[in-house]
Amino acid sequence: MHLISTEPATGAMIWSGEPGDAAAEVVAARAAFPAWAALPVTVRAETLRRFANTVRARESEFAELIARETGKPLWEAKTEVAAVVGKVDISISAYMERTPQRKHEAAMGAKVAVRHKPHGVLAVLGPYNFPAHLPNGHIVPALLAGNAVVFKPSEKTPAVGAMLVELYREAGVPEGVVRLLIGGPDEGRALAGQPDIDGLLFTGSAGAGQALHRQFADMPHKILALELGGNNPLVVWEAKDMEAAAAIAVQSAYLSAGQRCTAARRLIVPEGAKGDALVDAITRLIDRLIIDHPLAEPQPFMGSVIDNAAADRLEAQFARLVDGGGKVIRPLLRWREDLPFLSAALIDVTEVQDRADEELFGPVLQVIRVADFDAAIAEANNTRFGLAASLVGGSPKLYDRFWAEVRAGVINWNKPTNGAPSSAPFGGVGLSGNHRPSAYYAADYCAYPVTSSEAEIARGSIDQGLRDPNTIEN
Ligand code: NAD
């Protein structure tokens, strides 16, 4: 089936092409792998540093493409390109620190050495929300460790995926070493099922992650890294500066039109006047947010969501919350029925019974009012996911308690839930992943350790359990 990518903000076609053949891409990557793996790591690092320079040289073109194909504002697309560039040096440090060669002395002049080997051919499946930075966050460490990669970008962002691959090649990564597979979930499944891949590095939704985990059930020998979604809580408690708390809440919930895995979905506040004051401050900010075309001037705070199907789904999810008793504070408005521009919505769901624990992947923040901090922590943990959580306000003691009792892979204090640093590990617990954190710890899943006991001279003797040679009858 012919694949067409359209700009969400205008509906205009931006890219079209044919889906690829997973088996053929894996064959090409397999053939290129041994020579790439045999290069000294310094040569691979140099090639990737050249990639960073190549991206820098085409920064404006790349950022504009990301903005147009995702609908995110240009200023934000530029930060994504900066993250792509920054990934190279971070991955080199992480590789040296997480998977270094080590040797120590053992008995009789022997040595114990620990070295790492690449897995071989790794499949990478990317999401649409950070179509360059997130796949790049798997690909750069995988290439550095000596793997060959078959990358399938999201079917919603093939143009960015294709340009990313073009940039690796322009920098000198051999064609066979990084392969582009165009397509959607069918091609993703086909790639995951290729017998000749050694693993799969995935960033996307929990549903797709679970499907891949099932597909890998009888292949425990293959590496599977799953970076999935969240239903992230932001607790505002004993906040002194309501305006600052409101700004953090708005950033947490609505940056990237809420299409970040770390976006706050649930705002947990105290019952009564303090909660009211915060909600008022947030609504004042919501009413000032500019939502517009990604290249518009002045630049918007946020653009559209990815496509009409996503906007329809969010409208249906929001309507279900309203039907269930949610009190609308700011509605989810759609400017034009044929384009996926949504407003920033705020809804009080305290009274909604049986709220679904699902990720509303868009600009919707649900307010939940609770009586005390115990209830705030219980509500924060009232999810199968465990990606990001944040506390705004309180004392160091209160934060210590929050940190200790909340289950998540990213726990922040007086900071938004989103915008995690690449220089630290990144991943979640629960349905948010499978304990293979990415970012700084991506090095861990891109290579496996080999332990070797080594001696230059073979010395062999058996000291116990042998019969005296003189007693053996011939
Ligand atoms: P998605 O799961 O729909 O798609 C991700 C990729 O997987 C795409 O390339 C898609 O074609 C492919 N795919 C989908 N179903 C598949 C299947 N059954 N088998 C094989 N491949 C399949 O995700 P999306 O909508 O593109 O991205 C948004 C989701 O990603 C959100 O849930 C968000 O929270 C999550 N996300 C997680 C992180 C993280 O690091 N934890 C970061 C960004 C986004």
PDB file of N, CA and C in Angstrom, residues 168-243:
ATOM      1  N   TYR A 168      22.930  10.113   8.427  1.00  0.00           N
ATOM      2  CA  TYR A 168      23.961   9.140   8.861  1.00  0.00           C
ATOM      3  C   TYR A 168      24.856   8.812   7.678  1.00  0.00           C
ATOM      4  N   ARG A 169      24.215   8.593   6.516  1.00  0.00           N
ATOM      5  CA  ARG A 169      24.996   8.162   5.343  1.00  0.00           C
ATOM      6  C   ARG A 169      25.893   9.272   4.843  1.00  0.00           C
ATOM      7  N   GLU A 170      25.359  10.489   4.859  1.00  0.00           N
ATOM      8  CA  GLU A 170      26.171  11.633   4.421  1.00  0.00           C
ATOM      9  C   GLU A 170      27.434  11.735   5.284  1.00  0.00           C
ATOM     10  N   ALA A 171      27.338  11.334   6.531  1.00  0.00           N
ATOM     11  CA  ALA A 171      28.475  11.427   7.452  1.00  0.00           C
ATOM     12  C   ALA A 171      29.436  10.260   7.301  1.00  0.00           C
ATOM     13  N   GLY A 172      29.050   9.267   6.498  1.00  0.00           N
ATOM     14  CA  GLY A 172      29.974   8.168   6.256  1.00  0.00           C
ATOM     15  C   GLY A 172      29.598   6.842   6.903  1.00  0.00           C
ATOM     16  N   VAL A 173      28.414   6.747   7.488  1.00  0.00           N
ATOM     17  CA  VAL A 173      27.973   5.433   7.972  1.00  0.00           C
ATOM     18  C   VAL A 173      27.632   4.616   6.717  1.00  0.00           C
ATOM     19  N   PRO A 174      28.245   3.440   6.555  1.00  0.00           N
ATOM     20  CA  PRO A 174      28.009   2.679   5.319  1.00  0.00           C
ATOM     21  C   PRO A 174      26.519   2.367   5.111  1.00  0.00           C
ATOM     22  N   GLU A 175      26.122   2.300   3.842  1.00  0.00           N
ATOM     23  CA  GLU A 175      24.704   2.091   3.499  1.00  0.00           C
ATOM     24  C   GLU A 175      24.118   0.846   4.139  1.00  0.00           C
ATOM     25  N   GLY A 176      24.930  -0.230   4.181  1.00  0.00           N
ATOM     26  CA  GLY A 176      24.405  -1.473   4.739  1.00  0.00           C
ATOM     27  C   GLY A 176      24.226  -1.411   6.243  1.00  0.00           C
ATOM     28  N   VAL A 177      24.928  -0.506   6.890  1.00  0.00           N
ATOM     29  CA  VAL A 177      24.958  -0.501   8.352  1.00  0.00           C
ATOM     30  C   VAL A 177      23.725   0.168   8.951  1.00  0.00           C
ATOM     31  N   VAL A 178      23.152   1.108   8.201  1.00  0.00           N
ATOM     32  CA  VAL A 178      21.897   1.679   8.705  1.00  0.00           C
ATOM     33  C   VAL A 178      20.891   1.644   7.567  1.00  0.00           C
ATOM     34  N   ARG A 179      19.860   0.814   7.740  1.00  0.00           N
ATOM     35  CA  ARG A 179      18.865   0.576   6.699  1.00  0.00           C
ATOM     36  C   ARG A 179      17.556   1.252   7.085  1.00  0.00           C
ATOM     37  N   LEU A 180      16.856   1.752   6.082  1.00  0.00           N
ATOM     38  CA  LEU A 180      15.568   2.405   6.312  1.00  0.00           C
ATOM     39  C   LEU A 180      14.461   1.475   5.838  1.00  0.00           C
ATOM     40  N   LEU A 181      13.519   1.202   6.720  1.00  0.00           N
ATOM     41  CA  LEU A 181      12.345   0.401   6.342  1.00  0.00           C
ATOM     42  C   LEU A 181      11.111   1.288   6.478  1.00  0.00           C
ATOM     43  N   ILE A 182      10.513   1.604   5.374  1.00  0.00           N
ATOM     44  CA  ILE A 182       9.304   2.426   5.384  1.00  0.00           C
ATOM     45  C   ILE A 182       8.101   1.514   5.663  1.00  0.00           C
ATOM     46  N   GLY A 183       7.153   2.030   6.435  1.00  0.00           N
ATOM     47  CA  GLY A 183       5.933   1.247   6.649  1.00  0.00           C
ATOM     48  C   GLY A 183       5.292   1.531   7.991  1.00  0.00           C
ATOM     49  N   GLY A 184       4.216   0.816   8.269  1.00  0.00           N
ATOM     50  CA  GLY A 184       3.452   0.989   9.501  1.00  0.00           C
ATOM     51  C   GLY A 184       3.561  -0.231  10.395  1.00  0.00           C
ATOM     52  N   PRO A 185       2.535  -0.477  11.212  1.00  0.00           N
ATOM     53  CA  PRO A 185       2.573  -1.615  12.132  1.00  0.00           C
ATOM     54  C   PRO A 185       2.827  -2.949  11.434  1.00  0.00           C
ATOM     55  N   ASP A 186       2.300  -3.144  10.211  1.00  0.00           N
ATOM     56  CA  ASP A 186       2.524  -4.429   9.520  1.00  0.00           C
ATOM     57  C   ASP A 186       4.010  -4.647   9.262  1.00  0.00           C
ATOM     58  N   GLU A 187       4.674  -3.594   8.790  1.00  0.00           N
ATOM     59  CA  GLU A 187       6.119  -3.716   8.530  1.00  0.00           C
ATOM     60  C   GLU A 187       6.872  -3.843   9.854  1.00  0.00           C
ATOM     61  N   GLY A 188       6.353  -3.172  10.914  1.00  0.00           N
ATOM     62  CA  GLY A 188       6.962  -3.297  12.246  1.00  0.00           C
ATOM     63  C   GLY A 188       6.911  -4.742  12.726  1.00  0.00           C
ATOM     64  N   ARG A 189       5.730  -5.346  12.581  1.00  0.00           N
ATOM     65  CA  ARG A 189       5.572  -6.753  12.988  1.00  0.00           C
ATOM     66  C   ARG A 189       6.475  -7.660  12.154  1.00  0.00           C
ATOM     67  N   ALA A 190       6.519  -7.378  10.843  1.00  0.00           N
ATOM     68  CA  ALA A 190       7.344  -8.218   9.951  1.00  0.00           C
ATOM     69  C   ALA A 190       8.819  -8.111  10.351  1.00  0.00           C
ATOM     70  N   LEU A 191       9.263  -6.895  10.673  1.00  0.00           N
ATOM     71  CA  LEU A 191      10.664  -6.708  11.071  1.00  0.00           C
ATOM     72  C   LEU A 191      10.941  -7.435  12.390  1.00  0.00           C
ATOM     73  N   ALA A 192      10.006  -7.292  13.338  1.00  0.00           N
ATOM     74  CA  ALA A 192      10.184  -7.943  14.646  1.00  0.00           C
ATOM     75  C   ALA A 192      10.256  -9.458  14.493  1.00  0.00           C
ATOM     76  N   GLY A 193       9.594  -9.981  13.470  1.00  0.00           N
ATOM     77  CA  GLY A 193       9.540 -11.432  13.286  1.00  0.00           C
ATOM     78  C   GLY A 193      10.686 -11.981  12.442  1.00  0.00           C
ATOM     79  N   GLN A 194      11.598 -11.147  11.990  1.00  0.00           N
ATOM     80  CA  GLN A 194      12.704 -11.651  11.160  1.00  0.00           C
ATOM     81  C   GLN A 194      13.629 -12.525  12.009  1.00  0.00           C
ATOM     82  N   PRO A 195      13.842 -13.776  11.588  1.00  0.00           N
ATOM     83  CA  PRO A 195      14.691 -14.654  12.404  1.00  0.00           C
ATOM     84  C   PRO A 195      16.112 -14.118  12.561  1.00  0.00           C
ATOM     85  N   ASP A 196      16.557 -13.306  11.593  1.00  0.00           N
ATOM     86  CA  ASP A 196      17.969 -12.903  11.611  1.00  0.00           C
ATOM     87  C   ASP A 196      18.223 -11.553  12.284  1.00  0.00           C
ATOM     88  N   ILE A 197      17.247 -11.033  13.039  1.00  0.00           N
ATOM     89  CA  ILE A 197      17.591  -9.871  13.872  1.00  0.00           C
ATOM     90  C   ILE A 197      18.018 -10.391  15.245  1.00  0.00           C
ATOM     91  N   ASP A 198      18.853  -9.627  15.911  1.00  0.00           N
ATOM     92  CA  ASP A 198      19.344 -10.033  17.234  1.00  0.00           C
ATOM     93  C   ASP A 198      18.633  -9.286  18.348  1.00  0.00           C
ATOM     94  N   GLY A 199      17.781  -8.341  17.985  1.00  0.00           N
ATOM     95  CA  GLY A 199      17.039  -7.622  19.013  1.00  0.00           C
ATOM     96  C   GLY A 199      16.240  -6.491  18.412  1.00  0.00           C
ATOM     97  N   LEU A 200      15.416  -5.882  19.265  1.00  0.00           N
ATOM     98  CA  LEU A 200      14.550  -4.803  18.804  1.00  0.00           C
ATOM     99  C   LEU A 200      14.479  -3.724  19.877  1.00  0.00           C
ATOM    100  N   LEU A 201      14.681  -2.489  19.450  1.00  0.00           N
ATOM    101  CA  LEU A 201      14.656  -1.346  20.367  1.00  0.00           C
ATOM    102  C   LEU A 201      13.445  -0.507  19.984  1.00  0.00           C
ATOM    103  N   PHE A 202      12.504  -0.392  20.914  1.00  0.00           N
ATOM    104  CA  PHE A 202      11.192   0.171  20.575  1.00  0.00           C
ATOM    105  C   PHE A 202      10.860   1.369  21.455  1.00  0.00           C
ATOM    106  N   THR A 203      10.370   2.434  20.841  1.00  0.00           N
ATOM    107  CA  THR A 203       9.757   3.531  21.591  1.00  0.00           C
ATOM    108  C   THR A 203       8.385   3.763  20.996  1.00  0.00           C
ATOM    109  N   GLY A 204       7.356   3.651  21.834  1.00  0.00           N
ATOM    110  CA  GLY A 204       5.996   3.828  21.332  1.00  0.00           C
ATOM    111  C   GLY A 204       4.978   3.525  22.406  1.00  0.00           C
ATOM    112  N   SER A 205       3.793   3.136  21.971  1.00  0.00           N
ATOM    113  CA  SER A 205       2.684   2.971  22.916  1.00  0.00           C
ATOM    114  C   SER A 205       2.788   1.648  23.669  1.00  0.00           C
ATOM    115  N   ALA A 206       2.119   1.611  24.816  1.00  0.00           N
ATOM    116  CA  ALA A 206       2.140   0.403  25.643  1.00  0.00           C
ATOM    117  C   ALA A 206       1.487  -0.765  24.896  1.00  0.00           C
ATOM    118  N   GLY A 207       0.413  -0.480  24.141  1.00  0.00           N
ATOM    119  CA  GLY A 207      -0.282  -1.553  23.415  1.00  0.00           C
ATOM    120  C   GLY A 207       0.652  -2.221  22.416  1.00  0.00           C
ATOM    121  N   ALA A 208       1.373  -1.420  21.650  1.00  0.00           N
ATOM    122  CA  ALA A 208       2.300  -1.995  20.660  1.00  0.00           C
ATOM    123  C   ALA A 208       3.442  -2.705  21.386  1.00  0.00           C
ATOM    124  N   GLY A 209       3.889  -2.140  22.506  1.00  0.00           N
ATOM    125  CA  GLY A 209       4.960  -2.764  23.286  1.00  0.00           C
ATOM    126  C   GLY A 209       4.539  -4.139  23.796  1.00  0.00           C
ATOM    127  N   GLN A 210       3.285  -4.235  24.251  1.00  0.00           N
ATOM    128  CA  GLN A 210       2.805  -5.540  24.732  1.00  0.00           C
ATOM    129  C   GLN A 210       2.741  -6.545  23.586  1.00  0.00           C
ATOM    130  N   ALA A 211       2.287  -6.068  22.408  1.00  0.00           N
ATOM    131  CA  ALA A 211       2.198  -6.963  21.242  1.00  0.00           C
ATOM    132  C   ALA A 211       3.598  -7.473  20.877  1.00  0.00           C
ATOM    133  N   LEU A 212       4.586  -6.582  20.927  1.00  0.00           N
ATOM    134  CA  LEU A 212       5.954  -7.001  20.594  1.00  0.00           C
ATOM    135  C   LEU A 212       6.496  -7.977  21.642  1.00  0.00           C
ATOM    136  N   HIS A 213       6.158  -7.720  22.899  1.00  0.00           N
ATOM    137  CA  HIS A 213       6.613  -8.616  23.974  1.00  0.00           C
ATOM    138  C   HIS A 213       6.054 -10.023  23.753  1.00  0.00           C
ATOM    139  N   ARG A 214       4.787 -10.087  23.319  1.00  0.00           N
ATOM    140  CA  ARG A 214       4.184 -11.400  23.011  1.00  0.00           C
ATOM    141  C   ARG A 214       4.909 -12.029  21.831  1.00  0.00           C
ATOM    142  N   GLN A 215       5.191 -11.196  20.807  1.00  0.00           N
ATOM    143  CA  GLN A 215       5.866 -11.725  19.614  1.00  0.00           C
ATOM    144  C   GLN A 215       7.252 -12.277  19.967  1.00  0.00           C
ATOM    145  N   PHE A 216       7.870 -11.703  21.014  1.00  0.00           N
ATOM    146  CA  PHE A 216       9.219 -12.138  21.417  1.00  0.00           C
ATOM    147  C   PHE A 216       9.184 -13.223  22.499  1.00  0.00           C
ATOM    148  N   ALA A 217       7.968 -13.706  22.836  1.00  0.00           N
ATOM    149  CA  ALA A 217       7.854 -14.595  24.000  1.00  0.00           C
ATOM    150  C   ALA A 217       8.753 -15.821  23.901  1.00  0.00           C
ATOM    151  N   ASP A 218       8.862 -16.415  22.709  1.00  0.00           N
ATOM    152  CA  ASP A 218       9.699 -17.619  22.632  1.00  0.00           C
ATOM    153  C   ASP A 218      11.098 -17.303  22.097  1.00  0.00           C
ATOM    154  N   MET A 219      11.496 -16.041  22.239  1.00  0.00           N
ATOM    155  CA  MET A 219      12.854 -15.667  21.794  1.00  0.00           C
ATOM    156  C   MET A 219      13.591 -14.935  22.924  1.00  0.00           C
ATOM    157  N   PRO A 220      13.750 -15.627  24.066  1.00  0.00           N
ATOM    158  CA  PRO A 220      14.397 -14.942  25.202  1.00  0.00           C
ATOM    159  C   PRO A 220      15.842 -14.563  24.918  1.00  0.00           C
ATOM    160  N   HIS A 221      16.402 -15.143  23.854  1.00  0.00           N
ATOM    161  CA  HIS A 221      17.806 -14.848  23.531  1.00  0.00           C
ATOM    162  C   HIS A 221      17.960 -13.522  22.804  1.00  0.00           C
ATOM    163  N   LYS A 222      16.851 -12.899  22.404  1.00  0.00           N
ATOM    164  CA  LYS A 222      16.968 -11.629  21.674  1.00  0.00           C
ATOM    165  C   LYS A 222      16.697 -10.467  22.617  1.00  0.00           C
ATOM    166  N   ILE A 223      17.457  -9.412  22.441  1.00  0.00           N
ATOM    167  CA  ILE A 223      17.277  -8.244  23.293  1.00  0.00           C
ATOM    168  C   ILE A 223      16.018  -7.500  22.857  1.00  0.00           C
ATOM    169  N   LEU A 224      15.211  -7.094  23.835  1.00  0.00           N
ATOM    170  CA  LEU A 224      13.996  -6.321  23.532  1.00  0.00           C
ATOM    171  C   LEU A 224      13.953  -5.168  24.526  1.00  0.00           C
ATOM    172  N   ALA A 225      14.086  -3.948  24.025  1.00  0.00           N
ATOM    173  CA  ALA A 225      14.019  -2.772  24.901  1.00  0.00           C
ATOM    174  C   ALA A 225      12.744  -2.013  24.570  1.00  0.00           C
ATOM    175  N   LEU A 226      11.894  -1.853  25.570  1.00  0.00           N
ATOM    176  CA  LEU A 226      10.591  -1.210  25.357  1.00  0.00           C
ATOM    177  C   LEU A 226      10.519   0.090  26.148  1.00  0.00           C
ATOM    178  N   GLU A 227      10.358   1.208  25.437  1.00  0.00           N
ATOM    179  CA  GLU A 227      10.157   2.517  26.073  1.00  0.00           C
ATOM    180  C   GLU A 227       8.715   2.904  25.747  1.00  0.00           C
ATOM    181  N   LEU A 228       7.836   2.853  26.756  1.00  0.00           N
ATOM    182  CA  LEU A 228       6.398   2.972  26.474  1.00  0.00           C
ATOM    183  C   LEU A 228       5.800   4.231  27.106  1.00  0.00           C
ATOM    184  N   GLY A 229       4.492   4.285  27.159  1.00  0.00           N
ATOM    185  CA  GLY A 229       3.791   5.504  27.578  1.00  0.00           C
ATOM    186  C   GLY A 229       3.625   5.623  29.083  1.00  0.00           C
ATOM    187  N   GLY A 230       2.793   6.573  29.488  1.00  0.00           N
ATOM    188  CA  GLY A 230       2.567   6.801  30.917  1.00  0.00           C
ATOM    189  C   GLY A 230       1.197   7.417  31.166  1.00  0.00           C
ATOM    190  N   ASN A 231       0.835   7.464  32.443  1.00  0.00           N
ATOM    191  CA  ASN A 231      -0.369   8.206  32.851  1.00  0.00           C
ATOM    192  C   ASN A 231       0.088   9.022  34.059  1.00  0.00           C
ATOM    193  N   ASN A 232       0.924  10.037  33.750  1.00  0.00           N
ATOM    194  CA  ASN A 232       1.821  10.619  34.754  1.00  0.00           C
ATOM    195  C   ASN A 232       1.148  11.618  35.700  1.00  0.00           C
ATOM    196  N   PRO A 233       1.426  11.478  36.990  1.00  0.00           N
ATOM    197  CA  PRO A 233       0.857  12.399  37.971  1.00  0.00           C
ATOM    198  C   PRO A 233       1.764  13.607  38.266  1.00  0.00           C
ATOM    199  N   LEU A 234       1.129  14.751  38.457  1.00  0.00           N
ATOM    200  CA  LEU A 234       1.818  15.950  38.949  1.00  0.00           C
ATOM    201  C   LEU A 234       1.089  16.353  40.224  1.00  0.00           C
ATOM    202  N   VAL A 235       1.792  16.296  41.347  1.00  0.00           N
ATOM    203  CA  VAL A 235       1.170  16.637  42.624  1.00  0.00           C
ATOM    204  C   VAL A 235       1.618  18.038  43.022  1.00  0.00           C
ATOM    205  N   VAL A 236       0.669  18.915  43.283  1.00  0.00           N
ATOM    206  CA  VAL A 236       1.026  20.249  43.778  1.00  0.00           C
ATOM    207  C   VAL A 236       0.568  20.321  45.233  1.00  0.00           C
ATOM    208  N   TRP A 237       1.526  20.484  46.132  1.00  0.00           N
ATOM    209  CA  TRP A 237       1.220  20.409  47.567  1.00  0.00           C
ATOM    210  C   TRP A 237       2.022  21.452  48.322  1.00  0.00           C
ATOM    211  N   GLU A 238       1.385  22.181  49.200  1.00  0.00           N
ATOM    212  CA  GLU A 238       2.073  23.227  49.990  1.00  0.00           C
ATOM    213  C   GLU A 238       2.890  24.144  49.083  1.00  0.00           C
ATOM    214  N   ALA A 239       2.339  24.479  47.908  1.00  0.00           N
ATOM    215  CA  ALA A 239       3.080  25.349  46.980  1.00  0.00           C
ATOM    216  C   ALA A 239       2.991  26.786  47.465  1.00  0.00           C
ATOM    217  N   LYS A 240       4.139  27.480  47.474  1.00  0.00           N
ATOM    218  CA  LYS A 240       4.129  28.870  47.947  1.00  0.00           C
ATOM    219  C   LYS A 240       3.842  29.815  46.784  1.00  0.00           C
ATOM    220  N   ASP A 241       4.405  29.504  45.624  1.00  0.00           N
ATOM    221  CA  ASP A 241       4.261  30.394  44.476  1.00  0.00           C
ATOM    222  C   ASP A 241       3.301  29.749  43.469  1.00  0.00           C
ATOM    223  N   MET A 242       2.033  30.163  43.521  1.00  0.00           N
ATOM    224  CA  MET A 242       1.005  29.538  42.667  1.00  0.00           C
ATOM    225  C   MET A 242       1.266  29.779  41.190  1.00  0.00           C
ATOM    226  N   GLU A 243       1.819  30.970  40.866  1.00  0.00           N
ATOM    227  CA  GLU A 243       2.056  31.269  39.447  1.00  0.00           C
ATOM    228  C   GLU A 243       3.116  30.313  38.892  1.00  0.00           C
TER     229      GLU A 243
END
